[in-house]
CSV table of C-alpha atoms in Angstrom, one decimal:
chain,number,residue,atom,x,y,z
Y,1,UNK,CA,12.1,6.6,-15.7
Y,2,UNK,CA,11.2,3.2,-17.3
Y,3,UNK,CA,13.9,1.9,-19.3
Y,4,UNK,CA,13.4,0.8,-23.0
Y,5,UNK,CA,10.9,3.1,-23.2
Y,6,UNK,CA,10.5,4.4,-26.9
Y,7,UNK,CA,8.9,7.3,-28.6
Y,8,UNK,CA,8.8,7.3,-32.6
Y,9,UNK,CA,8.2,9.8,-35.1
Y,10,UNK,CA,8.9,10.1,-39.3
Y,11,UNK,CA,9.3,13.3,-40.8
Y,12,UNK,CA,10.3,14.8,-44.1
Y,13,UNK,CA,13.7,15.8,-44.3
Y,14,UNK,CA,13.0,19.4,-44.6
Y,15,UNK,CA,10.2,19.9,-41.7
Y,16,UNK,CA,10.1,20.9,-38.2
Y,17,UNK,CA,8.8,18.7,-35.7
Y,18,UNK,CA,7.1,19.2,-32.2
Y,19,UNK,CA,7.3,15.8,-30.2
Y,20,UNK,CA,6.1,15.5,-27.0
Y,21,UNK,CA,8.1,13.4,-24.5
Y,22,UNK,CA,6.1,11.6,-21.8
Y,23,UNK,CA,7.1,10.8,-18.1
Y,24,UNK,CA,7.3,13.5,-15.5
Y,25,UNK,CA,11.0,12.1,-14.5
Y,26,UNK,CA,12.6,15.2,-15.6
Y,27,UNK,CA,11.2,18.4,-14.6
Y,28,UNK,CA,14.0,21.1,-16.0
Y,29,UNK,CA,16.7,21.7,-18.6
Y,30,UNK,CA,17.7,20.8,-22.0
Y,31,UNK,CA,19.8,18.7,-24.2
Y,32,UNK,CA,21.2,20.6,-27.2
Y,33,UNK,CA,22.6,19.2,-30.3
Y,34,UNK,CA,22.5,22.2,-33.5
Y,35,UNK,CA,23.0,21.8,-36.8
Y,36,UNK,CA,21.5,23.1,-40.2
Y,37,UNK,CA,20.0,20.4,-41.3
Y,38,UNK,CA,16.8,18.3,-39.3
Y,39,UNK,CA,15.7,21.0,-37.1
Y,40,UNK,CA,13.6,19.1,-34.1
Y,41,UNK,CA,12.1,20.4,-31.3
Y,42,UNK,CA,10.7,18.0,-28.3
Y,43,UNK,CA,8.5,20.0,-26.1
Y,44,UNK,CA,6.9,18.1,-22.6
Y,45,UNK,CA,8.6,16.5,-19.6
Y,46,UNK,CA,11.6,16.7,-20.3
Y,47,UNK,CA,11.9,19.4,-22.5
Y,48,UNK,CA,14.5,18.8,-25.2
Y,49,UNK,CA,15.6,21.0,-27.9
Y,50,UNK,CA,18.0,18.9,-30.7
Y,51,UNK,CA,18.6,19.3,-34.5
Y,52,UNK,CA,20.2,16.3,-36.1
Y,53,UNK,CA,22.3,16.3,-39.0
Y,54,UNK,CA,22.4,14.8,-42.3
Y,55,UNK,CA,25.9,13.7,-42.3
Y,56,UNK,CA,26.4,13.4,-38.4
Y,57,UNK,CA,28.2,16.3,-37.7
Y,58,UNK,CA,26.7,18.5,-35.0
Y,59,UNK,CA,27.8,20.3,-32.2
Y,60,UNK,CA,26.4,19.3,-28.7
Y,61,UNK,CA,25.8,20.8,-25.4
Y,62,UNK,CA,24.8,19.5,-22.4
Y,63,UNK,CA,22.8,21.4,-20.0
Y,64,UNK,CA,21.4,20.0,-16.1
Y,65,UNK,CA,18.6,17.7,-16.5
Y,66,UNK,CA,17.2,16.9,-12.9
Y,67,UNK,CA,14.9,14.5,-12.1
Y,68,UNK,CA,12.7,14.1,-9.2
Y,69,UNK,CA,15.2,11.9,-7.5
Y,70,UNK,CA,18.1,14.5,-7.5
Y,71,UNK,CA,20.1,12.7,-10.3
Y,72,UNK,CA,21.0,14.4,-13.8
Y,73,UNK,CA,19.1,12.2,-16.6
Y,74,UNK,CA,20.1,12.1,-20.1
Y,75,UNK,CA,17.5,11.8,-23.0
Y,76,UNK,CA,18.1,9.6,-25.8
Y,77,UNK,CA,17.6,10.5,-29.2
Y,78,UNK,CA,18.0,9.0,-32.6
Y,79,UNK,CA,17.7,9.5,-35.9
Y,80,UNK,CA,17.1,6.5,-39.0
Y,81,UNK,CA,19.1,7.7,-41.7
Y,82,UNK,CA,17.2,4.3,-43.5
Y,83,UNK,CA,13.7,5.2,-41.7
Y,84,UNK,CA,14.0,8.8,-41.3
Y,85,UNK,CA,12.2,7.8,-37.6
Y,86,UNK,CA,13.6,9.8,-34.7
Y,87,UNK,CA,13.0,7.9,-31.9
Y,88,UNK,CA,13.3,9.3,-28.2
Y,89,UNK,CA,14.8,6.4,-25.6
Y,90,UNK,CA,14.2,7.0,-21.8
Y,91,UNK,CA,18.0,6.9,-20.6
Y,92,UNK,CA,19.6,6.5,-17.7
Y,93,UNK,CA,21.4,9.2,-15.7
Y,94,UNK,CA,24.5,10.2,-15.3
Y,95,UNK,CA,27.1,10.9,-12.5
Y,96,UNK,CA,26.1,13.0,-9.6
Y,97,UNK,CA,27.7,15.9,-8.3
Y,98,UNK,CA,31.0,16.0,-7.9
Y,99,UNK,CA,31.5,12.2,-9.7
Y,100,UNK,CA,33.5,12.4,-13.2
Y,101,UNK,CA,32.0,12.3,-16.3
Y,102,UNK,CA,33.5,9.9,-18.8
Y,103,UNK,CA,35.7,12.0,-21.4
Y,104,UNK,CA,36.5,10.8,-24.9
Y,105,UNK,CA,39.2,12.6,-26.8
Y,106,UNK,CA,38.9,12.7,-30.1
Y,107,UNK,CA,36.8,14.1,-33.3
Y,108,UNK,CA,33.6,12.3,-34.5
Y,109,UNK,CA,34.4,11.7,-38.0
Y,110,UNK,CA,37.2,9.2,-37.3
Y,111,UNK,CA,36.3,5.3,-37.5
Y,112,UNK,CA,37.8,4.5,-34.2
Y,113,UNK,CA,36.7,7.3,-32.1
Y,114,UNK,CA,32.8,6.2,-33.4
Y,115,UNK,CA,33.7,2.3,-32.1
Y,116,UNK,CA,34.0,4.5,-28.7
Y,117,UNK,CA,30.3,6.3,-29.3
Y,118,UNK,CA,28.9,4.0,-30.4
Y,119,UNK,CA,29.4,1.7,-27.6
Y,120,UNK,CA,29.0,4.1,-25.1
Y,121,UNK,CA,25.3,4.2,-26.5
Y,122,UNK,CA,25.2,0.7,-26.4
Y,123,UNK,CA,26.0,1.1,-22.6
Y,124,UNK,CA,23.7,4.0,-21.9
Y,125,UNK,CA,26.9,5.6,-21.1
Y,126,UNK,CA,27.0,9.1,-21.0
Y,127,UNK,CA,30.4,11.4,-22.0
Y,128,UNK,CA,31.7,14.2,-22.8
Y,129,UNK,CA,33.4,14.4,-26.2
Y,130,UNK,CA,36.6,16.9,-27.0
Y,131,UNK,CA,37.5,17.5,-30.2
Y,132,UNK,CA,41.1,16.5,-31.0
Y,133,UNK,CA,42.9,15.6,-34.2
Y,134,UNK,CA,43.1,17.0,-37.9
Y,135,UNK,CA,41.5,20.1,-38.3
Y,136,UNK,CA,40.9,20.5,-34.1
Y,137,UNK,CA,43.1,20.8,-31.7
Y,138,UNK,CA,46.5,19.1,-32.0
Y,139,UNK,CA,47.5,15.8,-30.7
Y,140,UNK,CA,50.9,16.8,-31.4
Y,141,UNK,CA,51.1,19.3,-28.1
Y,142,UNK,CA,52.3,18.4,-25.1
Y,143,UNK,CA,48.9,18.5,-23.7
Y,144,UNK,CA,47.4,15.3,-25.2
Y,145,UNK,CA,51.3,13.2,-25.7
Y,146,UNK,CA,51.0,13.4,-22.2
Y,147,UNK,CA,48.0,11.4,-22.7
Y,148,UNK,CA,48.8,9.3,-25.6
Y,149,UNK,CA,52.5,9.4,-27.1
Y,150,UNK,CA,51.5,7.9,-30.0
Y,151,UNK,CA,49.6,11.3,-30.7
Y,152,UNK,CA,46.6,9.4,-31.9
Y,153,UNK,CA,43.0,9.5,-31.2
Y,154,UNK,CA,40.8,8.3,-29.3
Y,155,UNK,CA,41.7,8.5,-25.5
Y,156,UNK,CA,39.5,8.4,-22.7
Y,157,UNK,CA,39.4,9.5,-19.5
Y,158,UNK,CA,37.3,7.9,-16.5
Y,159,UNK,CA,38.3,9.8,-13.9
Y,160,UNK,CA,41.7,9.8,-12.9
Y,161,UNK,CA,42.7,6.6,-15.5
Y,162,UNK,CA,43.7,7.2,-19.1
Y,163,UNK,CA,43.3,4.4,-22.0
Y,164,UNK,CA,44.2,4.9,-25.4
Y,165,UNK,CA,43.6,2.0,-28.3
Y,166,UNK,CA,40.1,2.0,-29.4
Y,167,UNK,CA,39.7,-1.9,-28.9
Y,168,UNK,CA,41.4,-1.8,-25.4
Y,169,UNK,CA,38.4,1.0,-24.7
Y,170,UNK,CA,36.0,-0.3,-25.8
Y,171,UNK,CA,36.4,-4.0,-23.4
Y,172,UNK,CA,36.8,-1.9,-20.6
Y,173,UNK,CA,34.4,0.2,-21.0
Y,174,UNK,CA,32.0,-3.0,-21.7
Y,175,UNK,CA,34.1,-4.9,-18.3
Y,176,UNK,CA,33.2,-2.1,-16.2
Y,177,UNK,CA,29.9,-0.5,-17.1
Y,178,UNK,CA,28.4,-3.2,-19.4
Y,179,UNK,CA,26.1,-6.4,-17.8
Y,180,UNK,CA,28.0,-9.4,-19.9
Y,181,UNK,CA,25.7,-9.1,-23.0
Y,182,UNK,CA,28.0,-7.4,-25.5
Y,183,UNK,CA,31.3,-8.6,-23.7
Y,184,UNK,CA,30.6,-12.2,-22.4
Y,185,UNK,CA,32.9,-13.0,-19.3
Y,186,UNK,CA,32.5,-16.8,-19.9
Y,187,UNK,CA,35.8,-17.9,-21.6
Y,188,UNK,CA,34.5,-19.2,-24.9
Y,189,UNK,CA,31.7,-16.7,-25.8
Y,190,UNK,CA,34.5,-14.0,-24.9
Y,191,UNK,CA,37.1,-15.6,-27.0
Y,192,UNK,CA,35.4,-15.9,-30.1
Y,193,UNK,CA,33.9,-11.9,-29.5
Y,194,UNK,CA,37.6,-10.8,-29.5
Y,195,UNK,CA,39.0,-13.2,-32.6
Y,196,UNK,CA,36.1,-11.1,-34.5
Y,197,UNK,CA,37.5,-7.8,-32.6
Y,198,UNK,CA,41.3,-8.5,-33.7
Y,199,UNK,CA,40.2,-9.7,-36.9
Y,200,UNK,CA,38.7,-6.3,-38.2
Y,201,UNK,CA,41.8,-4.6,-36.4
Y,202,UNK,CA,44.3,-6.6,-38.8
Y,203,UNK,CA,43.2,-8.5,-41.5
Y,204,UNK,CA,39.8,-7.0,-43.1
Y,205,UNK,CA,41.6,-3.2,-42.0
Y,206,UNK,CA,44.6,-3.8,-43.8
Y,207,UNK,CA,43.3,-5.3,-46.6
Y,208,UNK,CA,40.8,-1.8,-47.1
Y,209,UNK,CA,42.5,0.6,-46.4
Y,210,UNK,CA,44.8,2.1,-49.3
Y,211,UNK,CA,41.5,1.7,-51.4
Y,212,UNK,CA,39.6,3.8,-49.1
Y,213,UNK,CA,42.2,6.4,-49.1
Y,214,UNK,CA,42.2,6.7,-52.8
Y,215,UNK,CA,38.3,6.3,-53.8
Y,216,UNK,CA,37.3,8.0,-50.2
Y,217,UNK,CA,39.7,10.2,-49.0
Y,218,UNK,CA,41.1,10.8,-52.3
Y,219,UNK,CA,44.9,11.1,-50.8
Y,220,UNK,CA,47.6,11.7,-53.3
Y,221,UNK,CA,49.8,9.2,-52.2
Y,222,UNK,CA,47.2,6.5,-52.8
Y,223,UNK,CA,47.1,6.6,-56.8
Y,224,UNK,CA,48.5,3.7,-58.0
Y,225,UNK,CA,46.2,1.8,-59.9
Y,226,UNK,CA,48.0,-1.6,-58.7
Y,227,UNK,CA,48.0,-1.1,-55.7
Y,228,UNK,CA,43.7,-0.1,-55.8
Y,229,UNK,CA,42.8,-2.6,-57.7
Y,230,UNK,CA,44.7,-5.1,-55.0
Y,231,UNK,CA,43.8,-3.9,-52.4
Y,232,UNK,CA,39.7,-4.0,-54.0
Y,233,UNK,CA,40.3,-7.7,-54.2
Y,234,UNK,CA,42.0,-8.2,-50.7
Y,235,UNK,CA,39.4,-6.1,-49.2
Y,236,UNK,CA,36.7,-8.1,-51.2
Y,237,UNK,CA,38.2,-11.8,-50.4
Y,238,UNK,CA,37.6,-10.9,-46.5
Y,239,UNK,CA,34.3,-9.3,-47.2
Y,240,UNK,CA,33.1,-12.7,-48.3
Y,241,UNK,CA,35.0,-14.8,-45.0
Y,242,UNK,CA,32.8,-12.2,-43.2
Y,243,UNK,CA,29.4,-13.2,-45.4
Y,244,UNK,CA,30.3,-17.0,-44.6
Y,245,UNK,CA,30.5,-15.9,-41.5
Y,246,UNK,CA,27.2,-14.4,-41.3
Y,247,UNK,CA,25.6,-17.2,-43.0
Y,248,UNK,CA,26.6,-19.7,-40.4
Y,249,UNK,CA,25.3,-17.6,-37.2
Y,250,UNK,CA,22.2,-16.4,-38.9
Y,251,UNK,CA,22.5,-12.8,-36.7
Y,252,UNK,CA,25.6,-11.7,-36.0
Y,253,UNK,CA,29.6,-11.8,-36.2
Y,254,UNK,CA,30.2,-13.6,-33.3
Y,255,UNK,CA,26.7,-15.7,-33.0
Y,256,UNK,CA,23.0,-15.4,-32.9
Y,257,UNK,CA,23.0,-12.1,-30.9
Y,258,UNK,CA,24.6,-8.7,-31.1
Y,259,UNK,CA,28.2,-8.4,-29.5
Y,260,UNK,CA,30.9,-6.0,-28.9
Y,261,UNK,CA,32.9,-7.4,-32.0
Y,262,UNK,CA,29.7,-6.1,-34.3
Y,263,UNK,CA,30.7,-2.7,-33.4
Y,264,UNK,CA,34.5,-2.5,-35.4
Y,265,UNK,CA,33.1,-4.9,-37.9
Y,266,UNK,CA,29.7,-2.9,-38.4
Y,267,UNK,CA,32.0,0.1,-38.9
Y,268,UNK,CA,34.1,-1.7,-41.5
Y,269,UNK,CA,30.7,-2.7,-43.2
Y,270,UNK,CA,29.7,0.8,-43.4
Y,271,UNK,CA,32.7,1.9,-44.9
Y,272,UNK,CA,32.5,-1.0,-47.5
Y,273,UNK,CA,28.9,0.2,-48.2
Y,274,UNK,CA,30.4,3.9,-48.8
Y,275,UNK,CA,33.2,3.0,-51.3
Y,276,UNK,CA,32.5,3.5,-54.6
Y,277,UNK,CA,33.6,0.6,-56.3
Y,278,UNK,CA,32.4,-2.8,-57.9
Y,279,UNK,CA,31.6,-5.0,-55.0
Y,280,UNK,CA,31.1,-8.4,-55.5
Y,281,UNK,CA,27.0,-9.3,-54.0
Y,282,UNK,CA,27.5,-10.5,-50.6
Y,283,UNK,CA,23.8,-11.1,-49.2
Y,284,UNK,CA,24.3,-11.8,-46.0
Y,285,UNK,CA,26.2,-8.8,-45.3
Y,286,UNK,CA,23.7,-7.0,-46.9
Y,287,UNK,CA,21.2,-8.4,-44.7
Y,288,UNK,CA,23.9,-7.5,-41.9
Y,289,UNK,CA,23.4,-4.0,-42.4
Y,290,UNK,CA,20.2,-3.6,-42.5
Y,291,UNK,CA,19.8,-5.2,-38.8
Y,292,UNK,CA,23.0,-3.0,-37.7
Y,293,UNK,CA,20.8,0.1,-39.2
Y,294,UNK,CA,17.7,-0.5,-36.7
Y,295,UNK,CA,20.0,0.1,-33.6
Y,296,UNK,CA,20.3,3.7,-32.7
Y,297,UNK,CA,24.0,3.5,-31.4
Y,298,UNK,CA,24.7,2.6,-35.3
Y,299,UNK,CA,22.4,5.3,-36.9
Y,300,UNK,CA,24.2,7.6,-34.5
Y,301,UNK,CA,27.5,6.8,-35.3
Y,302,UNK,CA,27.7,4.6,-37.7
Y,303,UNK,CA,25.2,4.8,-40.8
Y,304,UNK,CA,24.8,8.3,-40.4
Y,305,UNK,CA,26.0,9.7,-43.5
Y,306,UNK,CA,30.2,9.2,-43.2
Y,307,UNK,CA,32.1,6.4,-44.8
């Protein structure tokens, strides 16, 4: 398969659409992903069979996907919630027989299980995802403490080592897998990705969060009007350290070019985006978004419908 390789088609919300995928790389199987909404069929070599969702939500399978080499592949796809371009990526493969898949515990709706996604896509890096936390399967039992005590999500596990803290799995999985783009190794570059990285962690997610609860999640123990309206203004007074930010680098959080620290930040953006209150007009955030919403590791997990 050539890398980068891209295939791009629009479609009405409503329609079916027949794309044919070129390469003869991949000679058998399937890559399912089901849902009501976006039904899309890709028909060629490989043949792969998905339906995205509006709000992000669906349920996927993985079947065997061999290519001509022997290895498994695994076929890109993304949708533009902006756009509404799916566009088919040429991927790389993923572990032979009898080498562990990458498994990340956790459901798909939760902010810090999508920093994971989203930078596995970044990475090319393929996983298998478990559902775990509210409304899925407990991470009280005994099964996942013995995993994470803190009984939170996500975890990972790369074969026979176990990580918890979304931050902490996110560098290693850029350390290990990544080529020094996203993660820098030089001391400086790495520094100032990870003051961004802790940054979002503390100050801009503290500041945000009992807002979100109330106007978002709508959580009966975040009512108080005070306490809203303070954190609005918190939330907003870091909003425009980020849009300074942005105006000095001209790209991104951490300079010119994408980084691992855009990830937590861009997820904090999107979430500022989806919360309906009076936002001050921070233009460079704005303009932000809009580049974060032409990768397809952000339209996947990120802009994809959920605050």
């Amino acid at each position: 398969m050539t890398a980068g390789r891209r295939l791009c088609h629009s479609f009405p919300s409503s329609s079916l659409c027949h794309i044919a995928l070129p390469g003869p790389a991949c000679t058998k199987g399937a890559l399912l992903m089901r849902s009501a909404h976006h039904p899309i069929q890709l028909t060629g070599s490989p043949k792969v069979s998905w339906c995205l969702p509006r709000h992000g939500r669906a349920k996927q399978r993985r079947h065997d996907v061999d290519g001509d080499d022997g290895q498994k592949w695994v076929p890109r796809l993304s949708l533009s919630p902006l756009t509404g371009t799916v566009c088919f990526m040429e991927a790389r493969s993923f572990p032979r027989e009898g080498e562990a898949m990458l498994r990340i515990l956790g459901k798909a709706s939760s902010i810090n299980v999508r920093k994971v996604l989203w930078t596995c896509a970044e990475l090319d890096l393929p996983f298998e995802r478990e559902e775990w936390g509210s409304g899925f399967q407990s991470t009280r039992s005994a099964e996942f403490l013995a995993l994470n005590p803190n009984a939170m999500v996500p975890v990972i596990r790369d074969g026979d080592f176990t990580l918890w803290e979304s931050n902490s799995i996110i560098r290693y999985l850029t350390t290990r897998y990544g080529d020094g783009s996203l993660y820098p190794a030089e001391a400086r570059a790495r520094a100032r990705v990870d003051q961004w990285i802790d940054w979002q962690a503390s100050d801009l997610n503290r500041a945000w969060s009992y807002a979100f609860m109330s106007l978002v999640r709508l959580s009966s123990a975040h009512q108080d009007r005070q306490a809203i309206e303070a954190s609005c203004v918190e939330w907003s007074r870091y909003m425009q350290i980020l849009d300074r930010q942005l105006e000095v680098t001209g790209g991104y959080v951490a300079g010119s070019r994408f980084s691992l620290a855009d990830i937590p930040i861009g997820l904090s953006v999107n979430r500022w985006f989806h919360t309906p209150f009076e936002r001050p007009s921070l233009a460079a955030v704005s303009d932000y978004y809009a580049r974060l919403s032409e990768r397809p590791g952000f339209c996947l997990y990120g802009n994809n419908g959920m605050p």
